[in-house]
Amino acid sequence: MKIISVVGARPNFMKIAPFIKAIKKHNTDSTEKIEHLLVHTGQHYDDRMSRAFFEQLEIPSADINLGIGSGTHAEQVGSTMIEFEKVVKEHKPDWVVIVGDVNAILACSVTAKKEHILCCHIEAGLRSGDMTMPEEVNRLVADRISDLLLTPDRLSSENLRSEGVPENKIVFAGNIMIDTLENNRQKADSLKVNDIIHDNTVDHQGYLKKELNSPEFAVMTLHRPSNVDRREVLEPIVRFILDEVCNDQPLLWTIHPRTRKMLDSFGLLDEVMSHKNLYVLEPLGYLEMLKLNMHARVILTDSGGLQEECTVLGTPCLTLRWNTERPITLIEHGGASVLVGNNINLIREEYKRAMAKKRNPVAPELWDGRTAERCLKAILDYKG
Ligand code: UD1
């Protein structure tokens, strides 16, 4: 059997690492070898957004890099399809495996199906119901045409059923990203928070590195266009964290390239950089972020992956979105996260509530560190 798996952007890397390990293990244990090719679309190309994850998670270098880079959605998807079609025609895989919800899954599922190749989507069935999110469009298209839909939770399986997906296409496999979390917990915990700050402080106009002197801190990440692309949304969030969160405790803000660019263009970057209780960090490696999550008092984020990791680690999490495709991470479903959108009054209220909480780890069903082997088994067992 020949499998091509595809990654494109940061959140894909922690999802493909355990799948590649599962293939390796299969090839050691079985006489029926799997030939595997890893394709990187190149959507994320900065060392900190891509290479660092390959190194830390011991992912072998991509066999093929499509070199897509940044661009509009149509540019990214269009270029990926053109380049991926050549790969598929040359290598003729039995399966194309896609993970998560970034632009690569739309481009590569469509390309695979037009070449009559079986397509498997790992992390299928998530639905935010928000068609303004590019990821929602990607999920809907990929799930509609893929042959095998491996879901992270039962709610996602139900979403697929309610869309009329036949039962033989749906396998509840668990959350593959939690495999990576479980594989790396110990390694991450051996890191020191002050080393992470020292090594990752953003270098900007002579701004000095600071030592963290408090055992307690908050963490923030923001990257969604809906939060960072408009000044009238981003500025009140920045005011809230500068005037309120940073008054209570140090805040470590790991900053996505898009967000940094927007802060700069709104003239907010200097003020953010110079606040004495705000630590502005470059995008962190997987282990560094995991370490911060293990010890943060509260996390403010618009990342889906962090919502899930907060659930497993029990870190109180404010999700700066009005909806989520991951309802299982919400407090009402037993998780650690609460939706606060970008309404400052709501953010404040939930921030206070979160600060009064204790860390409460939970493990949703099949978030057990063994999802990758179930995914591979589902592919091997597929009857069509
Ligand atoms: C993408 C994914 C999103 C995921 C996020 C994680 C889609 C539709 N979106 O969004 O689901 O949560 O990755 O980071 O696929 N840039 C760099 N260096 C890089 C990559 C990007 O500087 O290595 C800058 C560029 O200015 C680019 C901007 O970041 O224009 C946005 O990058 P892009 O890949 O288009 O989308 P993300 O917002 O990262």
Short mmCIF file of N, CA and C in Angstrom, two decimals, residues 73-216:
data_model
loop_
_atom_site.label_atom_id
_atom_site.label_comp_id
_atom_site.label_asym_id
_atom_site.label_seq_id
_atom_site.Cartn_x
_atom_site.Cartn_y
_atom_site.Cartn_z
N HIS A 73 -6.53 33.02 -0.31
CA HIS A 73 -6.99 31.63 -0.22
C HIS A 73 -7.01 30.97 -1.60
N ALA A 74 -7.51 31.71 -2.59
CA ALA A 74 -7.57 31.13 -3.94
C ALA A 74 -6.16 30.84 -4.44
N GLU A 75 -5.23 31.73 -4.14
CA GLU A 75 -3.85 31.49 -4.59
C GLU A 75 -3.28 30.24 -3.91
N GLN A 76 -3.49 30.15 -2.59
CA GLN A 76 -2.93 29.00 -1.87
C GLN A 76 -3.56 27.69 -2.34
N VAL A 77 -4.90 27.69 -2.43
CA VAL A 77 -5.59 26.46 -2.81
C VAL A 77 -5.27 26.11 -4.27
N GLY A 78 -5.34 27.12 -5.14
CA GLY A 78 -5.09 26.88 -6.57
C GLY A 78 -3.68 26.34 -6.81
N SER A 79 -2.69 27.01 -6.22
CA SER A 79 -1.30 26.56 -6.43
C SER A 79 -1.09 25.17 -5.86
N THR A 80 -1.69 24.90 -4.70
CA THR A 80 -1.53 23.57 -4.09
C THR A 80 -2.11 22.51 -5.03
N MET A 81 -3.29 22.78 -5.58
CA MET A 81 -3.91 21.79 -6.48
C MET A 81 -3.02 21.53 -7.70
N ILE A 82 -2.51 22.59 -8.28
CA ILE A 82 -1.68 22.43 -9.49
C ILE A 82 -0.44 21.58 -9.17
N GLU A 83 0.21 21.91 -8.04
CA GLU A 83 1.45 21.18 -7.70
C GLU A 83 1.16 19.77 -7.19
N PHE A 84 0.07 19.64 -6.41
CA PHE A 84 -0.22 18.32 -5.83
C PHE A 84 -0.67 17.33 -6.92
N GLU A 85 -1.35 17.84 -7.93
CA GLU A 85 -1.78 16.96 -9.02
C GLU A 85 -0.57 16.28 -9.68
N LYS A 86 0.51 17.05 -9.83
CA LYS A 86 1.72 16.46 -10.44
C LYS A 86 2.26 15.33 -9.56
N VAL A 87 2.24 15.56 -8.24
CA VAL A 87 2.76 14.56 -7.29
C VAL A 87 1.91 13.29 -7.37
N VAL A 88 0.61 13.47 -7.38
CA VAL A 88 -0.31 12.33 -7.38
C VAL A 88 -0.18 11.54 -8.69
N LYS A 89 -0.06 12.25 -9.79
CA LYS A 89 0.07 11.57 -11.09
C LYS A 89 1.38 10.79 -11.14
N GLU A 90 2.43 11.36 -10.57
CA GLU A 90 3.72 10.66 -10.62
C GLU A 90 3.76 9.46 -9.67
N HIS A 91 3.25 9.65 -8.46
CA HIS A 91 3.45 8.60 -7.43
C HIS A 91 2.29 7.62 -7.30
N LYS A 92 1.14 7.98 -7.85
CA LYS A 92 -0.02 7.08 -7.85
C LYS A 92 -0.23 6.35 -6.50
N PRO A 93 -0.54 7.11 -5.45
CA PRO A 93 -0.76 6.46 -4.15
C PRO A 93 -2.10 5.75 -4.11
N ASP A 94 -2.26 4.81 -3.16
CA ASP A 94 -3.57 4.20 -2.92
C ASP A 94 -4.43 5.16 -2.10
N TRP A 95 -3.77 5.87 -1.16
CA TRP A 95 -4.49 6.77 -0.26
C TRP A 95 -3.80 8.13 -0.19
N VAL A 96 -4.61 9.17 -0.10
CA VAL A 96 -4.12 10.48 0.34
C VAL A 96 -4.72 10.72 1.72
N VAL A 97 -3.87 11.02 2.69
CA VAL A 97 -4.34 11.27 4.05
C VAL A 97 -4.16 12.75 4.37
N ILE A 98 -5.26 13.38 4.79
CA ILE A 98 -5.21 14.81 5.15
C ILE A 98 -5.59 14.95 6.63
N VAL A 99 -5.05 15.97 7.27
CA VAL A 99 -5.33 16.16 8.71
C VAL A 99 -5.79 17.59 8.97
N GLY A 100 -6.74 17.74 9.91
CA GLY A 100 -7.12 19.08 10.36
C GLY A 100 -7.96 19.83 9.35
N ASP A 101 -7.80 21.15 9.31
CA ASP A 101 -8.74 21.98 8.55
C ASP A 101 -8.09 23.11 7.75
N VAL A 102 -6.78 23.06 7.55
CA VAL A 102 -6.13 24.17 6.84
C VAL A 102 -6.33 24.01 5.33
N ASN A 103 -5.88 25.01 4.57
CA ASN A 103 -6.17 25.04 3.13
C ASN A 103 -5.72 23.78 2.39
N ALA A 104 -4.67 23.13 2.89
CA ALA A 104 -4.17 21.90 2.23
C ALA A 104 -5.25 20.83 2.11
N ILE A 105 -6.16 20.76 3.08
CA ILE A 105 -7.13 19.64 3.04
C ILE A 105 -8.16 19.83 1.94
N LEU A 106 -8.50 21.09 1.68
CA LEU A 106 -9.43 21.37 0.58
C LEU A 106 -8.74 21.04 -0.74
N ALA A 107 -7.56 21.61 -0.91
CA ALA A 107 -6.85 21.46 -2.19
C ALA A 107 -6.53 19.99 -2.46
N CYS A 108 -6.04 19.29 -1.47
CA CYS A 108 -5.53 17.93 -1.72
C CYS A 108 -6.64 16.90 -1.78
N SER A 109 -7.74 17.11 -1.05
CA SER A 109 -8.84 16.15 -1.17
C SER A 109 -9.47 16.26 -2.56
N VAL A 110 -9.67 17.48 -3.03
CA VAL A 110 -10.27 17.65 -4.37
C VAL A 110 -9.34 17.04 -5.43
N THR A 111 -8.06 17.34 -5.32
CA THR A 111 -7.11 16.80 -6.31
C THR A 111 -7.10 15.28 -6.27
N ALA A 112 -7.06 14.70 -5.07
CA ALA A 112 -7.01 13.24 -4.96
C ALA A 112 -8.25 12.62 -5.59
N LYS A 113 -9.42 13.16 -5.27
CA LYS A 113 -10.65 12.54 -5.78
C LYS A 113 -10.76 12.68 -7.30
N LYS A 114 -10.27 13.79 -7.84
CA LYS A 114 -10.31 13.94 -9.30
C LYS A 114 -9.37 12.95 -9.99
N GLU A 115 -8.39 12.47 -9.24
CA GLU A 115 -7.48 11.43 -9.77
C GLU A 115 -7.93 10.03 -9.34
N HIS A 116 -9.15 9.93 -8.77
CA HIS A 116 -9.75 8.64 -8.36
C HIS A 116 -8.92 7.94 -7.29
N ILE A 117 -8.36 8.74 -6.38
CA ILE A 117 -7.56 8.15 -5.30
C ILE A 117 -8.35 8.25 -3.99
N LEU A 118 -8.26 7.21 -3.19
CA LEU A 118 -8.97 7.21 -1.92
C LEU A 118 -8.42 8.32 -1.02
N CYS A 119 -9.33 8.96 -0.29
CA CYS A 119 -8.89 10.06 0.58
C CYS A 119 -9.41 9.82 2.00
N CYS A 120 -8.52 9.97 2.96
CA CYS A 120 -8.89 9.79 4.37
C CYS A 120 -8.66 11.10 5.10
N HIS A 121 -9.68 11.56 5.83
CA HIS A 121 -9.55 12.79 6.61
C HIS A 121 -9.47 12.46 8.10
N ILE A 122 -8.33 12.78 8.70
CA ILE A 122 -8.17 12.62 10.15
C ILE A 122 -8.58 13.95 10.80
N GLU A 123 -9.46 13.86 11.79
CA GLU A 123 -10.09 15.01 12.45
C GLU A 123 -11.30 15.49 11.64
N ALA A 124 -12.07 14.51 11.17
CA ALA A 124 -13.26 14.83 10.37
C ALA A 124 -14.45 15.15 11.27
N GLY A 125 -15.43 15.81 10.68
CA GLY A 125 -16.73 15.99 11.35
C GLY A 125 -16.84 17.19 12.25
N LEU A 126 -15.76 17.94 12.44
CA LEU A 126 -15.87 19.15 13.28
C LEU A 126 -16.67 20.20 12.49
N ARG A 127 -17.57 20.89 13.15
CA ARG A 127 -18.38 21.93 12.50
C ARG A 127 -18.57 23.10 13.44
N SER A 128 -18.17 24.29 12.97
CA SER A 128 -18.45 25.49 13.76
C SER A 128 -19.76 26.11 13.34
N GLY A 129 -20.24 25.75 12.14
CA GLY A 129 -21.45 26.38 11.61
C GLY A 129 -21.19 27.80 11.11
N ASP A 130 -19.94 28.21 11.11
CA ASP A 130 -19.58 29.59 10.76
C ASP A 130 -18.91 29.59 9.39
N MET A 131 -19.70 29.95 8.38
CA MET A 131 -19.17 29.89 7.01
C MET A 131 -18.24 31.06 6.69
N THR A 132 -18.03 31.98 7.64
CA THR A 132 -17.04 33.03 7.38
C THR A 132 -15.64 32.55 7.75
N MET A 133 -15.56 31.37 8.38
CA MET A 133 -14.25 30.81 8.72
C MET A 133 -13.73 30.01 7.54
N PRO A 134 -12.55 30.34 7.03
CA PRO A 134 -12.05 29.55 5.89
C PRO A 134 -11.95 28.06 6.23
N GLU A 135 -11.64 27.77 7.50
CA GLU A 135 -11.48 26.36 7.89
C GLU A 135 -12.79 25.59 7.77
N GLU A 136 -13.93 26.27 8.00
CA GLU A 136 -15.22 25.58 7.92
C GLU A 136 -15.50 25.15 6.47
N VAL A 137 -15.16 26.03 5.54
CA VAL A 137 -15.34 25.69 4.12
C VAL A 137 -14.44 24.49 3.79
N ASN A 138 -13.22 24.53 4.27
CA ASN A 138 -12.29 23.42 4.02
C ASN A 138 -12.85 22.10 4.56
N ARG A 139 -13.37 22.15 5.79
CA ARG A 139 -13.88 20.92 6.43
C ARG A 139 -15.06 20.35 5.65
N LEU A 140 -15.98 21.24 5.26
CA LEU A 140 -17.19 20.77 4.58
C LEU A 140 -16.84 20.09 3.26
N VAL A 141 -15.96 20.70 2.49
CA VAL A 141 -15.60 20.13 1.19
C VAL A 141 -14.86 18.82 1.40
N ALA A 142 -13.86 18.83 2.27
CA ALA A 142 -13.03 17.63 2.46
C ALA A 142 -13.89 16.46 2.96
N ASP A 143 -14.78 16.74 3.90
CA ASP A 143 -15.59 15.65 4.46
C ASP A 143 -16.62 15.14 3.46
N ARG A 144 -17.11 16.04 2.61
CA ARG A 144 -18.13 15.63 1.63
C ARG A 144 -17.55 14.64 0.62
N ILE A 145 -16.27 14.79 0.28
CA ILE A 145 -15.73 13.96 -0.81
C ILE A 145 -14.76 12.87 -0.33
N SER A 146 -14.34 12.92 0.94
CA SER A 146 -13.39 11.89 1.41
C SER A 146 -14.08 10.54 1.56
N ASP A 147 -13.29 9.48 1.48
CA ASP A 147 -13.84 8.12 1.56
C ASP A 147 -13.89 7.61 3.00
N LEU A 148 -12.96 8.09 3.81
CA LEU A 148 -12.87 7.60 5.19
C LEU A 148 -12.74 8.81 6.11
N LEU A 149 -13.68 8.90 7.06
CA LEU A 149 -13.75 10.08 7.93
C LEU A 149 -13.47 9.65 9.37
N LEU A 150 -12.32 10.01 9.88
CA LEU A 150 -11.90 9.58 11.21
C LEU A 150 -12.16 10.73 12.18
N THR A 151 -13.08 10.50 13.10
CA THR A 151 -13.54 11.62 13.94
C THR A 151 -12.85 11.60 15.31
N PRO A 152 -12.69 12.80 15.91
CA PRO A 152 -12.04 12.89 17.22
C PRO A 152 -12.99 12.66 18.39
N ASP A 153 -14.29 12.75 18.15
CA ASP A 153 -15.25 12.59 19.26
C ASP A 153 -16.61 12.19 18.67
N ARG A 154 -17.51 11.77 19.55
CA ARG A 154 -18.81 11.27 19.06
C ARG A 154 -19.69 12.39 18.49
N LEU A 155 -19.49 13.62 18.99
CA LEU A 155 -20.29 14.74 18.46
C LEU A 155 -19.97 14.94 16.98
N SER A 156 -18.70 14.77 16.63
CA SER A 156 -18.30 14.94 15.23
C SER A 156 -18.86 13.82 14.36
N SER A 157 -18.90 12.60 14.89
CA SER A 157 -19.50 11.50 14.14
C SER A 157 -20.98 11.81 13.88
N GLU A 158 -21.65 12.36 14.92
CA GLU A 158 -23.08 12.71 14.77
C GLU A 158 -23.27 13.79 13.71
N ASN A 159 -22.35 14.77 13.68
CA ASN A 159 -22.46 15.82 12.65
C ASN A 159 -22.46 15.19 11.26
N LEU A 160 -21.57 14.23 11.07
CA LEU A 160 -21.47 13.59 9.75
C LEU A 160 -22.75 12.81 9.42
N ARG A 161 -23.25 12.09 10.42
CA ARG A 161 -24.50 11.32 10.19
C ARG A 161 -25.63 12.26 9.80
N SER A 162 -25.69 13.41 10.52
CA SER A 162 -26.81 14.31 10.24
C SER A 162 -26.66 14.96 8.85
N GLU A 163 -25.47 14.90 8.29
CA GLU A 163 -25.28 15.41 6.91
C GLU A 163 -25.49 14.29 5.89
N GLY A 164 -25.84 13.10 6.37
CA GLY A 164 -26.15 12.01 5.45
C GLY A 164 -24.96 11.16 5.05
N VAL A 165 -23.85 11.29 5.75
CA VAL A 165 -22.67 10.47 5.42
C VAL A 165 -22.97 9.02 5.80
N PRO A 166 -22.73 8.09 4.88
CA PRO A 166 -23.01 6.68 5.21
C PRO A 166 -22.12 6.16 6.35
N GLU A 167 -22.70 5.27 7.13
CA GLU A 167 -22.05 4.77 8.35
C GLU A 167 -20.68 4.14 8.08
N ASN A 168 -20.53 3.47 6.93
CA ASN A 168 -19.26 2.76 6.67
C ASN A 168 -18.08 3.72 6.41
N LYS A 169 -18.39 5.00 6.24
CA LYS A 169 -17.30 5.97 6.03
C LYS A 169 -16.80 6.58 7.35
N ILE A 170 -17.58 6.40 8.42
CA ILE A 170 -17.29 7.12 9.67
C ILE A 170 -16.63 6.18 10.68
N VAL A 171 -15.46 6.57 11.18
CA VAL A 171 -14.85 5.80 12.27
C VAL A 171 -14.46 6.79 13.38
N PHE A 172 -14.96 6.54 14.57
CA PHE A 172 -14.59 7.35 15.74
C PHE A 172 -13.24 6.84 16.23
N ALA A 173 -12.20 7.65 15.98
CA ALA A 173 -10.83 7.18 16.25
C ALA A 173 -10.18 7.87 17.44
N GLY A 174 -10.72 9.03 17.86
CA GLY A 174 -10.10 9.79 18.95
C GLY A 174 -9.30 10.96 18.40
N ASN A 175 -8.66 11.67 19.33
CA ASN A 175 -7.97 12.91 18.97
C ASN A 175 -6.47 12.66 18.80
N ILE A 176 -6.02 12.74 17.57
CA ILE A 176 -4.63 12.35 17.27
C ILE A 176 -3.62 13.32 17.89
N MET A 177 -4.06 14.58 18.07
CA MET A 177 -3.11 15.56 18.64
C MET A 177 -2.77 15.22 20.10
N ILE A 178 -3.69 14.50 20.73
CA ILE A 178 -3.44 14.14 22.13
C ILE A 178 -2.38 13.03 22.19
N ASP A 179 -2.22 12.26 21.13
CA ASP A 179 -1.09 11.31 21.07
C ASP A 179 0.21 12.09 21.24
N THR A 180 0.31 13.19 20.50
CA THR A 180 1.54 13.99 20.55
C THR A 180 1.72 14.59 21.93
N LEU A 181 0.62 15.04 22.52
CA LEU A 181 0.72 15.62 23.87
C LEU A 181 1.24 14.56 24.86
N GLU A 182 0.66 13.37 24.78
CA GLU A 182 1.08 12.33 25.73
C GLU A 182 2.54 11.90 25.48
N ASN A 183 2.94 11.89 24.20
CA ASN A 183 4.32 11.50 23.88
C ASN A 183 5.34 12.53 24.37
N ASN A 184 4.90 13.77 24.60
CA ASN A 184 5.86 14.84 24.86
C ASN A 184 5.72 15.53 26.21
N ARG A 185 4.76 15.09 27.01
CA ARG A 185 4.51 15.71 28.31
C ARG A 185 5.78 15.86 29.15
N GLN A 186 6.48 14.73 29.29
CA GLN A 186 7.63 14.73 30.19
C GLN A 186 8.74 15.62 29.69
N LYS A 187 9.01 15.49 28.38
CA LYS A 187 10.07 16.30 27.77
C LYS A 187 9.74 17.78 27.97
N ALA A 188 8.48 18.14 27.75
CA ALA A 188 8.09 19.55 27.87
C ALA A 188 8.26 20.03 29.30
N ASP A 189 7.89 19.17 30.24
CA ASP A 189 7.93 19.64 31.63
C ASP A 189 9.35 19.85 32.14
N SER A 190 10.33 19.28 31.44
CA SER A 190 11.70 19.49 31.91
C SER A 190 12.24 20.87 31.47
N LEU A 191 11.50 21.57 30.61
CA LEU A 191 11.95 22.92 30.21
C LEU A 191 11.70 23.91 31.35
N LYS A 192 12.41 25.06 31.29
CA LYS A 192 12.21 26.09 32.32
C LYS A 192 11.54 27.30 31.69
N VAL A 193 10.52 27.82 32.37
CA VAL A 193 9.74 28.92 31.80
C VAL A 193 10.66 30.11 31.48
N ASN A 194 11.58 30.42 32.38
CA ASN A 194 12.44 31.57 32.11
C ASN A 194 13.36 31.35 30.91
N ASP A 195 13.77 30.11 30.67
CA ASP A 195 14.57 29.84 29.46
C ASP A 195 13.72 30.07 28.21
N ILE A 196 12.46 29.65 28.29
CA ILE A 196 11.56 29.84 27.13
C ILE A 196 11.43 31.33 26.83
N ILE A 197 11.24 32.12 27.91
CA ILE A 197 11.10 33.57 27.71
C ILE A 197 12.40 34.13 27.13
N HIS A 198 13.51 33.74 27.72
CA HIS A 198 14.80 34.29 27.29
C HIS A 198 15.07 33.98 25.82
N ASP A 199 14.77 32.75 25.43
CA ASP A 199 15.12 32.32 24.06
C ASP A 199 14.13 32.79 23.00
N ASN A 200 12.96 33.26 23.43
CA ASN A 200 11.92 33.55 22.43
C ASN A 200 11.37 34.96 22.48
N THR A 201 11.95 35.82 23.33
CA THR A 201 11.45 37.20 23.39
C THR A 201 11.63 37.86 22.02
N VAL A 202 10.58 38.53 21.58
CA VAL A 202 10.62 39.20 20.28
C VAL A 202 11.71 40.28 20.30
N ASP A 203 12.50 40.28 19.26
CA ASP A 203 13.59 41.25 19.15
C ASP A 203 13.04 42.46 18.39
N HIS A 204 12.83 43.57 19.10
CA HIS A 204 12.20 44.72 18.45
C HIS A 204 12.76 46.01 19.04
N GLN A 205 13.45 46.76 18.25
CA GLN A 205 13.94 48.10 18.60
C GLN A 205 14.51 48.22 20.01
N GLY A 206 15.45 47.35 20.35
CA GLY A 206 16.16 47.48 21.61
C GLY A 206 15.33 47.13 22.85
N TYR A 207 14.16 46.57 22.65
CA TYR A 207 13.29 46.14 23.76
C TYR A 207 14.03 45.06 24.56
N LEU A 208 14.06 45.21 25.88
CA LEU A 208 14.90 44.33 26.70
C LEU A 208 14.19 43.04 27.10
N LYS A 209 14.99 41.98 27.20
CA LYS A 209 14.45 40.71 27.71
C LYS A 209 14.22 40.85 29.21
N LYS A 210 13.11 40.27 29.70
CA LYS A 210 12.83 40.37 31.14
C LYS A 210 12.82 38.98 31.75
N GLU A 211 13.14 38.96 33.03
CA GLU A 211 13.08 37.72 33.81
C GLU A 211 11.68 37.64 34.42
N LEU A 212 11.10 36.44 34.44
CA LEU A 212 9.79 36.28 35.09
C LEU A 212 10.03 35.95 36.56
N ASN A 213 9.46 36.77 37.46
CA ASN A 213 9.72 36.54 38.88
C ASN A 213 8.52 35.99 39.63
N SER A 214 7.49 35.60 38.87
CA SER A 214 6.29 35.13 39.53
C SER A 214 6.02 33.69 39.09
N PRO A 215 5.60 32.82 40.01
CA PRO A 215 5.28 31.45 39.60
C PRO A 215 3.98 31.41 38.80
N GLU A 216 3.18 32.47 38.89
CA GLU A 216 1.89 32.46 38.20
C GLU A 216 1.93 33.38 36.99
#
